[in-house]
PDB file of C-alpha atoms and ligand atoms in Angstrom:
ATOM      1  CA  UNK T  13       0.000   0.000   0.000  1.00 43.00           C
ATOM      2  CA  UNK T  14       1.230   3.373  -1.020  1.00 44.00           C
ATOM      3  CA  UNK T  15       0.069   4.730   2.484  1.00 49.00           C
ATOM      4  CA  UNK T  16       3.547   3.032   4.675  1.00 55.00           C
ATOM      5  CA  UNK T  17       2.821   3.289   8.558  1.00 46.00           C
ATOM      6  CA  UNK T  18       5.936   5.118   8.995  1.00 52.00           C
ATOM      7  CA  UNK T  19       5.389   7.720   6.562  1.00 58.00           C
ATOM      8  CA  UNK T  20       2.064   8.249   7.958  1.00 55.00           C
ATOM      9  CA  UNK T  21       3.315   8.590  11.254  1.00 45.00           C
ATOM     10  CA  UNK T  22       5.797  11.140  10.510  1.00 57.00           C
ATOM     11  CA  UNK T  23       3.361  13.149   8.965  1.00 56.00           C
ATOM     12  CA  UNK T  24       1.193  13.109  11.546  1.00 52.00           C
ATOM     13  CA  UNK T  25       4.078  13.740  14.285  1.00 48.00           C
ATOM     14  CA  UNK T  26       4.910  16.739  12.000  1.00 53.00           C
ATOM     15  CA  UNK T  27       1.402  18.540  11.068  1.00 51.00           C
ATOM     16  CA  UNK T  28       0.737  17.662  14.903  1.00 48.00           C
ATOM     17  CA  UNK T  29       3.810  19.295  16.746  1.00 48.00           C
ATOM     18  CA  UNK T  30       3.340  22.052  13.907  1.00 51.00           C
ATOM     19  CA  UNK T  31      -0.193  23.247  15.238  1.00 42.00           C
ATOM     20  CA  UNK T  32       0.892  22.661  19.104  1.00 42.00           C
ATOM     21  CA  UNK T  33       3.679  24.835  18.657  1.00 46.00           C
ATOM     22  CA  UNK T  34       2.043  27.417  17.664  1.00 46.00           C
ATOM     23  CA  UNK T  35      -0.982  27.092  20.108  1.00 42.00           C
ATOM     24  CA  UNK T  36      -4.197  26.179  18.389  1.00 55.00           C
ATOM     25  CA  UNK T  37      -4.734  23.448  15.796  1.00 74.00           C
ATOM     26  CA  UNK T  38      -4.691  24.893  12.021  1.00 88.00           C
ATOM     27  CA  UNK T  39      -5.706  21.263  10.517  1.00 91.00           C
ATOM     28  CA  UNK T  40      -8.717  20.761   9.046  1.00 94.00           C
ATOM     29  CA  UNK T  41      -8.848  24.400   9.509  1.00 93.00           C
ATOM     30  CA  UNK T  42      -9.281  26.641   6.627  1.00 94.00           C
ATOM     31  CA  UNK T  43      -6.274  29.541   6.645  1.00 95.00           C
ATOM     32  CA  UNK T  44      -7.114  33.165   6.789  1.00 94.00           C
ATOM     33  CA  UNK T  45      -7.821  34.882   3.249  1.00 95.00           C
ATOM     34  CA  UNK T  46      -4.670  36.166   1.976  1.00 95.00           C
ATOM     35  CA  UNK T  47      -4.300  38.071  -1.287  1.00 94.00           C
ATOM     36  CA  UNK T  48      -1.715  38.515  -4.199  1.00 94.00           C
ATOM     37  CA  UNK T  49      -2.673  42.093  -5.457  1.00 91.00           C
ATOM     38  CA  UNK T  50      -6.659  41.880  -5.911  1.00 90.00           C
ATOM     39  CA  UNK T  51      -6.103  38.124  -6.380  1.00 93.00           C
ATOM     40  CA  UNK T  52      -7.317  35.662  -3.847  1.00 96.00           C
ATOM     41  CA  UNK T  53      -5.817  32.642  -4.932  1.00 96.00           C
ATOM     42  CA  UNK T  54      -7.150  29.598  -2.299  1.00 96.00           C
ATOM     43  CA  UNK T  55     -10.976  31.077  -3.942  1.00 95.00           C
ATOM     44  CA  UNK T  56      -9.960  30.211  -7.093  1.00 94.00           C
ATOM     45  CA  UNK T  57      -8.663  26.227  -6.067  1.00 94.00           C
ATOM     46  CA  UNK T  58     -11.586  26.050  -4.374  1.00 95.00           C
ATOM     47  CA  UNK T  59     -12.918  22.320  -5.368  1.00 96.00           C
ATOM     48  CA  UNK T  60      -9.438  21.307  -5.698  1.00 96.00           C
ATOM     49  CA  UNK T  61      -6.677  19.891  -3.929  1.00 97.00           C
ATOM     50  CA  UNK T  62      -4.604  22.482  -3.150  1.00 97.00           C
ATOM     51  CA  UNK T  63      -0.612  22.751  -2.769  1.00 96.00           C
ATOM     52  CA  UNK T  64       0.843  25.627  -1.680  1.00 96.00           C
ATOM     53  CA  UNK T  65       4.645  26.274  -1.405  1.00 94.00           C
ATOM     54  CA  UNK T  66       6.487  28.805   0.781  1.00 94.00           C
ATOM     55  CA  UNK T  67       9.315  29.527  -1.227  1.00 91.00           C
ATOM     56  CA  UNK T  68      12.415  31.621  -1.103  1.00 89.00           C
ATOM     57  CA  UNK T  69      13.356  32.977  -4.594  1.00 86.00           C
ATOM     58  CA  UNK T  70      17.163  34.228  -3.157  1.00 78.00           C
ATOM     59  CA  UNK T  71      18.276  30.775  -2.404  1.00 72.00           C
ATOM     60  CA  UNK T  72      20.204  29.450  -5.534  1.00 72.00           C
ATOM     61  CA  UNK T  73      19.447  25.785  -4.388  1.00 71.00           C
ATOM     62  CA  UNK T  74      15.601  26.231  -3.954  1.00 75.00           C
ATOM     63  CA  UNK T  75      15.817  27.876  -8.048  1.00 70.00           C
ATOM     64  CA  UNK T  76      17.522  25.237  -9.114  1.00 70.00           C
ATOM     65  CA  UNK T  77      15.293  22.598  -6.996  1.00 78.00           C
ATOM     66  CA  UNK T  78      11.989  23.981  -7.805  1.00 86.00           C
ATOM     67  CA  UNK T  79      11.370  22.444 -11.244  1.00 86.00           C
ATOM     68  CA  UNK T  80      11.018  19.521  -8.874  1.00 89.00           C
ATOM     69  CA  UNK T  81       7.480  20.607  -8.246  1.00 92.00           C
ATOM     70  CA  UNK T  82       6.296  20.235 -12.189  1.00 92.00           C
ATOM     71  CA  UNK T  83       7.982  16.637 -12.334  1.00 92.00           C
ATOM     72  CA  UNK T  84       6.221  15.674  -9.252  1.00 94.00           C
ATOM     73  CA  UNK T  85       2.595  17.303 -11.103  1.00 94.00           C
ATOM     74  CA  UNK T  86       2.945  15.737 -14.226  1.00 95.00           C
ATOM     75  CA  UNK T  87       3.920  12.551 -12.243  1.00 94.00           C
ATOM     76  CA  UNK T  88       0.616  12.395 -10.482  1.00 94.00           C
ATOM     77  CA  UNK T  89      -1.209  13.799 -13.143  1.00 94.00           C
ATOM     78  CA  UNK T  90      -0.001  10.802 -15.354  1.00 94.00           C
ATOM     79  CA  UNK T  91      -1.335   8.581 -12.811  1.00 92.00           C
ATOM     80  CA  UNK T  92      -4.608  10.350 -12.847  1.00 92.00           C
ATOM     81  CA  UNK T  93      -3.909  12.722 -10.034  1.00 94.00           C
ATOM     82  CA  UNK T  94      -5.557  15.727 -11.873  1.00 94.00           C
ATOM     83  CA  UNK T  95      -7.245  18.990 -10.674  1.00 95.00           C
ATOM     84  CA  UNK T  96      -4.803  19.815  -8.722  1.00 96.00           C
ATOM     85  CA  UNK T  97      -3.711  23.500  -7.765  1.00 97.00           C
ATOM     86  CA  UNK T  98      -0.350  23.651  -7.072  1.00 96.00           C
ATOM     87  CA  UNK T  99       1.569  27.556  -6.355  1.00 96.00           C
ATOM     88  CA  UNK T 100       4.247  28.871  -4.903  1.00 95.00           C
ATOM     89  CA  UNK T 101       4.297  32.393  -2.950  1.00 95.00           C
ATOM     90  CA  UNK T 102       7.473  34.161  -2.712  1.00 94.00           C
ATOM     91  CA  UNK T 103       9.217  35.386   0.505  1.00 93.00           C
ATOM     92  CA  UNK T 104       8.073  39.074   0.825  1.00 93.00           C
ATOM     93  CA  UNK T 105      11.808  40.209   1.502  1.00 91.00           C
ATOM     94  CA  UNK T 106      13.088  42.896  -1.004  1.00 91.00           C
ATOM     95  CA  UNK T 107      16.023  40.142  -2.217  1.00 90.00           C
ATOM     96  CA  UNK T 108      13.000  37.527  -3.068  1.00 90.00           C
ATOM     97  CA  UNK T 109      11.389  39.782  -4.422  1.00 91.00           C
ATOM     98  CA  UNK T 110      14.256  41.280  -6.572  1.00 91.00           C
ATOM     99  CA  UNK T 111      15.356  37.448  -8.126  1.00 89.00           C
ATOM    100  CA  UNK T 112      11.448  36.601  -8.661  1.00 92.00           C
ATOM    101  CA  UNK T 113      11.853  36.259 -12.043  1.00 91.00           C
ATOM    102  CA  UNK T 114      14.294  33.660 -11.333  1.00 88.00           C
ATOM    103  CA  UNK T 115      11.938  31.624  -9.789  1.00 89.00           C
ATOM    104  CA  UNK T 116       9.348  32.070 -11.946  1.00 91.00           C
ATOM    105  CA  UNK T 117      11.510  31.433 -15.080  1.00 90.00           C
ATOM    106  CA  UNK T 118      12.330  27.880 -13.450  1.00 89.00           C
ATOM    107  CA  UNK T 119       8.781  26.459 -13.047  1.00 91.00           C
ATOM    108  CA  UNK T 120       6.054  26.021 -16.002  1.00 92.00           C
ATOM    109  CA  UNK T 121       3.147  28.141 -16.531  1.00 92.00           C
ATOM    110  CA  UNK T 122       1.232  25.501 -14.578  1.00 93.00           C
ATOM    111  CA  UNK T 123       2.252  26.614 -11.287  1.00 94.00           C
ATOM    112  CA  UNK T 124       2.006  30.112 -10.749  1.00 95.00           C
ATOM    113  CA  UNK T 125       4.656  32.282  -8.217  1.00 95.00           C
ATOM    114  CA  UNK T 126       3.245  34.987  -6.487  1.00 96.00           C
ATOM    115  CA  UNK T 127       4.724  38.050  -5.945  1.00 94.00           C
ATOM    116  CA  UNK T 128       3.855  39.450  -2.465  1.00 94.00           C
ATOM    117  CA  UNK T 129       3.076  43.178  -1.699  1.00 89.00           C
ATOM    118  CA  UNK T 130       5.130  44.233   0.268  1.00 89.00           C
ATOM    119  CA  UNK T 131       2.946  46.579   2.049  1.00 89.00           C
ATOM    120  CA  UNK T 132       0.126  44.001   2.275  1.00 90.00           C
ATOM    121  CA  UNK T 133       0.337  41.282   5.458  1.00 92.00           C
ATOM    122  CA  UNK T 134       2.904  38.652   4.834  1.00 94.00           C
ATOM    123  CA  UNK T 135       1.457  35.963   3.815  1.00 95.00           C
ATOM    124  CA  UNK T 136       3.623  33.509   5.204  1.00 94.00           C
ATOM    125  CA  UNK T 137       3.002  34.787   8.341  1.00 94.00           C
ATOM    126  CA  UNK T 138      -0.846  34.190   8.391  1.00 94.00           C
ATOM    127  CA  UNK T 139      -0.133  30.786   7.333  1.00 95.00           C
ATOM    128  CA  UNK T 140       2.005  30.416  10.136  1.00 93.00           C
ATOM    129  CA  UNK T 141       4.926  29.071   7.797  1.00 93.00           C
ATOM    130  CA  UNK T 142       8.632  29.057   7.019  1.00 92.00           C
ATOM    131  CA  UNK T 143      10.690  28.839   3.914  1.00 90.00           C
ATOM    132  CA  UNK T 144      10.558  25.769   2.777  1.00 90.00           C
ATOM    133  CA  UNK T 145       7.416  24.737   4.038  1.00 93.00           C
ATOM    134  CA  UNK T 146       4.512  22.998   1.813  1.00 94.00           C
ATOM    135  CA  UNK T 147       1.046  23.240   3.061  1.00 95.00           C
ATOM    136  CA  UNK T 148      -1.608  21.030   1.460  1.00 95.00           C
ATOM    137  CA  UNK T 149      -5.239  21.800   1.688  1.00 97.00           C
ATOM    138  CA  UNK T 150      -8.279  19.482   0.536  1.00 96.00           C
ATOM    139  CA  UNK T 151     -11.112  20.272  -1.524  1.00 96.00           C
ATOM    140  CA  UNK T 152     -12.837  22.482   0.895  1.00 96.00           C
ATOM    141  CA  UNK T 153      -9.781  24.418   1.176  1.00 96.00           C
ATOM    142  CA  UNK T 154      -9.384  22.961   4.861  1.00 96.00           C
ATOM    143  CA  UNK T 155      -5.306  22.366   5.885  1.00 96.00           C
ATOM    144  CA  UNK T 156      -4.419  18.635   5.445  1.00 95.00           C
ATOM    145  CA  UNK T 157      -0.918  18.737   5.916  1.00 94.00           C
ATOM    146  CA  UNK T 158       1.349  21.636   6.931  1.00 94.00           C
ATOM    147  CA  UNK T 159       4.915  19.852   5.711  1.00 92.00           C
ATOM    148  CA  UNK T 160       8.540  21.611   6.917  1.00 90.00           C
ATOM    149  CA  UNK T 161      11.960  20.706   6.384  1.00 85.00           C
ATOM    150  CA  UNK T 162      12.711  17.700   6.189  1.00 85.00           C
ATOM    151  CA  UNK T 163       9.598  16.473   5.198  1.00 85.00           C
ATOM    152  CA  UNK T 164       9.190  18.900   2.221  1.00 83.00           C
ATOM    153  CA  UNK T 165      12.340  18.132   0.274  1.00 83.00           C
ATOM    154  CA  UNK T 166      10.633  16.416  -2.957  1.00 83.00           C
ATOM    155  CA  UNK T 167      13.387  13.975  -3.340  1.00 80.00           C
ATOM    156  CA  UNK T 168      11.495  12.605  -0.437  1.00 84.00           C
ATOM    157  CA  UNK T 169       8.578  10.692  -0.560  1.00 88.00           C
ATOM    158  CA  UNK T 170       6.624  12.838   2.136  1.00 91.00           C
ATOM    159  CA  UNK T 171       5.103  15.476  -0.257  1.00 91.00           C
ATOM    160  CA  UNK T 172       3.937  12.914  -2.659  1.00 92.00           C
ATOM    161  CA  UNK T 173       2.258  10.806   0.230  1.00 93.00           C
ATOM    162  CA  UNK T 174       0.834  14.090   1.473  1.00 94.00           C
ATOM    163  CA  UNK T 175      -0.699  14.986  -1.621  1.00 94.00           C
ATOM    164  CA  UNK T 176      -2.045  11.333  -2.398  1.00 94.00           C
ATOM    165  CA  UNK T 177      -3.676  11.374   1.050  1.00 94.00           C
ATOM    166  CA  UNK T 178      -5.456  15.049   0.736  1.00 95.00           C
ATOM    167  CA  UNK T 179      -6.648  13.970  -3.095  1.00 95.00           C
ATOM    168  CA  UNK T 180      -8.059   9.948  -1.933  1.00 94.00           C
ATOM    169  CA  UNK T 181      -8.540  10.234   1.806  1.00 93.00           C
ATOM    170  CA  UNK T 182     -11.351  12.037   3.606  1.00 92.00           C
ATOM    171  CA  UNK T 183      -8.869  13.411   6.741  1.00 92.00           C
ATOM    172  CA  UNK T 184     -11.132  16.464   7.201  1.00 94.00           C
ATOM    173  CA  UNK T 185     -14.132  14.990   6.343  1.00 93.00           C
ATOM    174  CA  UNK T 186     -16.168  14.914   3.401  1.00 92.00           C
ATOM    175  CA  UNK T 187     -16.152  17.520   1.009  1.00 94.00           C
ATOM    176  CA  UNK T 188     -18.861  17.744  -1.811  1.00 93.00           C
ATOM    177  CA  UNK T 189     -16.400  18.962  -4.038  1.00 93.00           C
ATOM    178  CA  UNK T 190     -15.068  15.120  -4.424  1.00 90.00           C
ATOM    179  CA  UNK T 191     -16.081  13.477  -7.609  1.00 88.00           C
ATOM    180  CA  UNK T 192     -16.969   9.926  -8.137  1.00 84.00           C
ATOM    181  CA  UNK T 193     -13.617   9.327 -10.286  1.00 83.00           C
ATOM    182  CA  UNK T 194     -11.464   9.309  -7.602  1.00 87.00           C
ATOM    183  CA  UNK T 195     -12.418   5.668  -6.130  1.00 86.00           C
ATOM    184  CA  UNK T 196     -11.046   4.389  -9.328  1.00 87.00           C
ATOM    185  CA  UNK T 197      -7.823   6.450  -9.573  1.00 89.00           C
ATOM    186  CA  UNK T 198      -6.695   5.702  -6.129  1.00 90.00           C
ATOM    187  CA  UNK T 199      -7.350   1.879  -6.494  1.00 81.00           C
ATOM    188  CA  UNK T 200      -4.979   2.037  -9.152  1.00 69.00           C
ATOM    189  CA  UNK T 201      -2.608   3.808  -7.956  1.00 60.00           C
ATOM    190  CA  UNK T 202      -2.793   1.935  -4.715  1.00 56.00           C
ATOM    191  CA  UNK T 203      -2.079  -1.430  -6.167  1.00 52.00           C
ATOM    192  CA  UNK T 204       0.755   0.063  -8.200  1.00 52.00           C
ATOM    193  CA  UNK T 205       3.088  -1.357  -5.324  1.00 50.00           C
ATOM    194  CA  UNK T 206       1.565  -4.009  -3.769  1.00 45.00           C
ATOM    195  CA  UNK T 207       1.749  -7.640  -4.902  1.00 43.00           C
ATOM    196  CA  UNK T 208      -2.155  -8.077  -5.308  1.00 40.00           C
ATOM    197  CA  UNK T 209      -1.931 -12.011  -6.392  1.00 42.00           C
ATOM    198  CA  UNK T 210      -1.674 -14.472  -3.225  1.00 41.00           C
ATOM    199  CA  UNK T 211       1.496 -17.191  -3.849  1.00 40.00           C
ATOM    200  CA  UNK T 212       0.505 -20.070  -5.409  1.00 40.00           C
ATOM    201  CA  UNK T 213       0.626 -22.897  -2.928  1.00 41.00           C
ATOM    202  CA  UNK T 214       2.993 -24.989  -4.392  1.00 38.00           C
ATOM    203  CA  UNK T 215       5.602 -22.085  -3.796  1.00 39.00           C
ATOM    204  CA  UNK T 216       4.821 -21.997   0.550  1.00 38.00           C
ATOM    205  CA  UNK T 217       8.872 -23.201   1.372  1.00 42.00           C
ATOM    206  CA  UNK T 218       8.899 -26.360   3.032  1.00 43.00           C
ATOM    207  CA  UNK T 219       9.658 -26.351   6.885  1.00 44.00           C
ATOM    208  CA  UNK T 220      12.785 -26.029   7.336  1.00 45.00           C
ATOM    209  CA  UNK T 221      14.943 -29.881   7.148  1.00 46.00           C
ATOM    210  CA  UNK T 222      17.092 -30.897   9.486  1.00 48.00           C
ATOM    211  CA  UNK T 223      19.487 -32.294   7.228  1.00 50.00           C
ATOM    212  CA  UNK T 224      19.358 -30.200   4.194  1.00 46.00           C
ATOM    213  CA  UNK T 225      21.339 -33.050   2.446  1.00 50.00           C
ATOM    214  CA  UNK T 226      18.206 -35.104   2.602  1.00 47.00           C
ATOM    215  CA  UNK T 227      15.758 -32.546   1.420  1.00 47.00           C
ATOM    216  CA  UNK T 228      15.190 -33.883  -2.161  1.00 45.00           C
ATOM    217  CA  UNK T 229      15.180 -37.119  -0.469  1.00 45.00           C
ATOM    218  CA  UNK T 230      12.654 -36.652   2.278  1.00 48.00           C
ATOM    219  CA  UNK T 231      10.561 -34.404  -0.027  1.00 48.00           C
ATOM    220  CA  UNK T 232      10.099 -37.252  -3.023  1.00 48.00           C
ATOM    221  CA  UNK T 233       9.284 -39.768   0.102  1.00 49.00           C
ATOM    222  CA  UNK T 234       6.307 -37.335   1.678  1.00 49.00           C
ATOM    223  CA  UNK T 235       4.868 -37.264  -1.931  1.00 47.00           C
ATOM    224  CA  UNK T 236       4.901 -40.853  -1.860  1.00 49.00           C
ATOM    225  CA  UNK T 237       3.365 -40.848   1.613  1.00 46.00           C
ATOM    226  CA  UNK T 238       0.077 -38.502  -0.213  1.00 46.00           C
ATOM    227  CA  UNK T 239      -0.389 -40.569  -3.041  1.00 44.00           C
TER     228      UNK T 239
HETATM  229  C1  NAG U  17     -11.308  17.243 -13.099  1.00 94.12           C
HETATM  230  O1  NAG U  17     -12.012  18.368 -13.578  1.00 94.12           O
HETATM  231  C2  NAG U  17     -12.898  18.055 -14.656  1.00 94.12           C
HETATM  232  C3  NAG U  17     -13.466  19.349 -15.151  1.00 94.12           C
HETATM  233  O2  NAG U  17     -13.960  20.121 -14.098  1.00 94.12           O
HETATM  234  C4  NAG U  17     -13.955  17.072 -14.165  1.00 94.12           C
HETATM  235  O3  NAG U  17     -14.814  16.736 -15.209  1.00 94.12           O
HETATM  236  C5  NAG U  17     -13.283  15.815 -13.642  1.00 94.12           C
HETATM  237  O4  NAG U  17     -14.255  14.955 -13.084  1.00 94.12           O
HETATM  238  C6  NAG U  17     -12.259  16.182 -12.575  1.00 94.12           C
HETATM  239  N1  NAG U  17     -11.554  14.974 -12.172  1.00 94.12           N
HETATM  240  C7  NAG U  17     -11.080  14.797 -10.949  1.00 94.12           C
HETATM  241  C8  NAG U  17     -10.424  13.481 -10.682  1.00 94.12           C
HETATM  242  O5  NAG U  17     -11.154  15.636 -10.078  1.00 94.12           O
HETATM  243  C1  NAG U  18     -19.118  10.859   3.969  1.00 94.12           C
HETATM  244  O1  NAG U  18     -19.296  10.243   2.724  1.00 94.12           O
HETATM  245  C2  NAG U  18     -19.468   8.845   2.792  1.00 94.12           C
HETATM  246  C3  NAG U  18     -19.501   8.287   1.393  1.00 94.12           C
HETATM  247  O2  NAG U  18     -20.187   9.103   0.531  1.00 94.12           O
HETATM  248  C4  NAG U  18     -20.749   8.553   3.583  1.00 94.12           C
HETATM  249  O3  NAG U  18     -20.917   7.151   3.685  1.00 94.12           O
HETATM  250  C5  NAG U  18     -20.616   9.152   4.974  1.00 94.12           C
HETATM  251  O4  NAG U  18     -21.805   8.966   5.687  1.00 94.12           O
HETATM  252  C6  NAG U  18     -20.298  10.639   4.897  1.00 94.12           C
HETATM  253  N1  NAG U  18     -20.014  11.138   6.222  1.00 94.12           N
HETATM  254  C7  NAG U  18     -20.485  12.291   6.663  1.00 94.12           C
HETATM  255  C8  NAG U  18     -20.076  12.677   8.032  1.00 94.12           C
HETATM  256  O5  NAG U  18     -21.214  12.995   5.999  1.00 94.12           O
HETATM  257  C1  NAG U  19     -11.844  -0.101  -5.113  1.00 94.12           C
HETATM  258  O1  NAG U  19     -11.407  -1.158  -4.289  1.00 94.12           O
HETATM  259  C2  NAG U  19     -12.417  -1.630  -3.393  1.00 94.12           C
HETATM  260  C3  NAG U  19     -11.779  -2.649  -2.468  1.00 94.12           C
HETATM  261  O2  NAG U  19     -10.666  -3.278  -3.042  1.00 94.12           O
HETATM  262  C4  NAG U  19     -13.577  -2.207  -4.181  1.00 94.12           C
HETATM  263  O3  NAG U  19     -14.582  -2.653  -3.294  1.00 94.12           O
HETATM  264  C5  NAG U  19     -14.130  -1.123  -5.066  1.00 94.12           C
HETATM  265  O4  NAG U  19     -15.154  -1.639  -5.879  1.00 94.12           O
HETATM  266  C6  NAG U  19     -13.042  -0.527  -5.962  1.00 94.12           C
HETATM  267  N1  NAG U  19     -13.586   0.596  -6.683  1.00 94.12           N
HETATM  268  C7  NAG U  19     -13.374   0.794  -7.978  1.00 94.12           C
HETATM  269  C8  NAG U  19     -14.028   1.989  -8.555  1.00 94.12           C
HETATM  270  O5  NAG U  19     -12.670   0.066  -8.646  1.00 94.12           O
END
């Protein structure tokens, strides 16, 4: 199954210590309205899964890192994972803001990179993140997962998990933005990994022999012995 216990727990560690730290519980919890200009951007994902990206256009690693983000879109969309919104919003320092284009330049048109105002409220402060951090919202636009370092690094499997869980699962609750399609997609991609055919008996290993000289032996005699 594509949903490992460990990974699960470590998400849930994380998103958990994430909201105590900071003194109420944002999951499930839709985040305050934040705007780009006269753009409100979690209105217009509304009805999809949503990933938003805290990102920090002055770090040369994160530019050259980023393009990460479409390979891991078209991965899931390839394997029916569509509809979803996936951004990135800029640190609202004057350096970001000054190598946006950078940034920009190194994702498709898919994912859009806002530019903050810089006289507006930061908007990684209302979402109570830090660079680096991923935050993935459901349907309803209600916080799934709220995924730091290291958890966000996409050569990890963490963000991927994440995003499978907020597209198949129901963590929040329902949401009647879910369509039917999605029972199907997620059975597939849930068997992807797992060995869905039980072994045929005749491949169970014998108990282990005593004398594993004698195994042919011993094994030709028990047939015998059925017959
Ligand atoms: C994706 O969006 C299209 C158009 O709105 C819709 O017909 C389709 O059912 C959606 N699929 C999923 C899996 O959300
Ligand atoms: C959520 O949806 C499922 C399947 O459609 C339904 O069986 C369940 O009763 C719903 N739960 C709530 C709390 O509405
Ligand atoms: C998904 O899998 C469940 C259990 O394996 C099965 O009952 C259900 O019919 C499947 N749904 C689809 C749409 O294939």
């Amino acid at each position: 199954m594509w949903t490992g216990l460990g990974l699960l727990l470590a998400l849930c560690v994380l998103s958990r210590g994430r909201a105590e730290s900071q003194g109420k519980s944002t999951r499930c919890k839709e985040p305050p309205t934040w705007y780009i200009g006269e753009e409100n951007p979690m209105l217009e994902s509304r009805g999809k899964v949503t990933v938003v990206a805290l990102l920090q256009a002055s770090s040369f690693y994160i530019i050259l890192y980023v393009s990460r983000m479409d390979d891991l879109h078209l991965k899931l969309e390839n394997e029916g994972l569509v509809n979803i919104s996936y951004m990135i919003v800029n640190h609202q320092g004057e350096y970001s803001q000054h190598k946006h284009n950078l940034l920009k330049q190194r994702v498709s048109e898919f994912i859009p990179v806002y530019k903050q105002d810089m006289e507006k409220p930061n908007v990684w402060n209302l979402l109570n993140g830090n660079k680096d951090d991923f935050l993935i919202y459901d349907r309803c636009g209600r916080l799934v997962y709220h995924l730091g370092l290291p958890y966000s690094v996409l050569h990890f499997p963490y963000m991927e998990e994440a995003i499978r869980i907020a597209f198949c699962e129901t963590r929040c609750g329902n949401c009647s933005f879910t369509v039917k399609d999605i029972n199907e997609i997620c059975n597939r991609t849930e068997n992807t990994d797992e060995p869905v055919e039980e072994p045929p008996p005749t491949s169970v290993p014998d108990p282990p022999q005593q004398n594993p000289q004698h195994h042919g032996a011993h094994r030709h005699h028990r047939q015998h012995g059925h017959q």
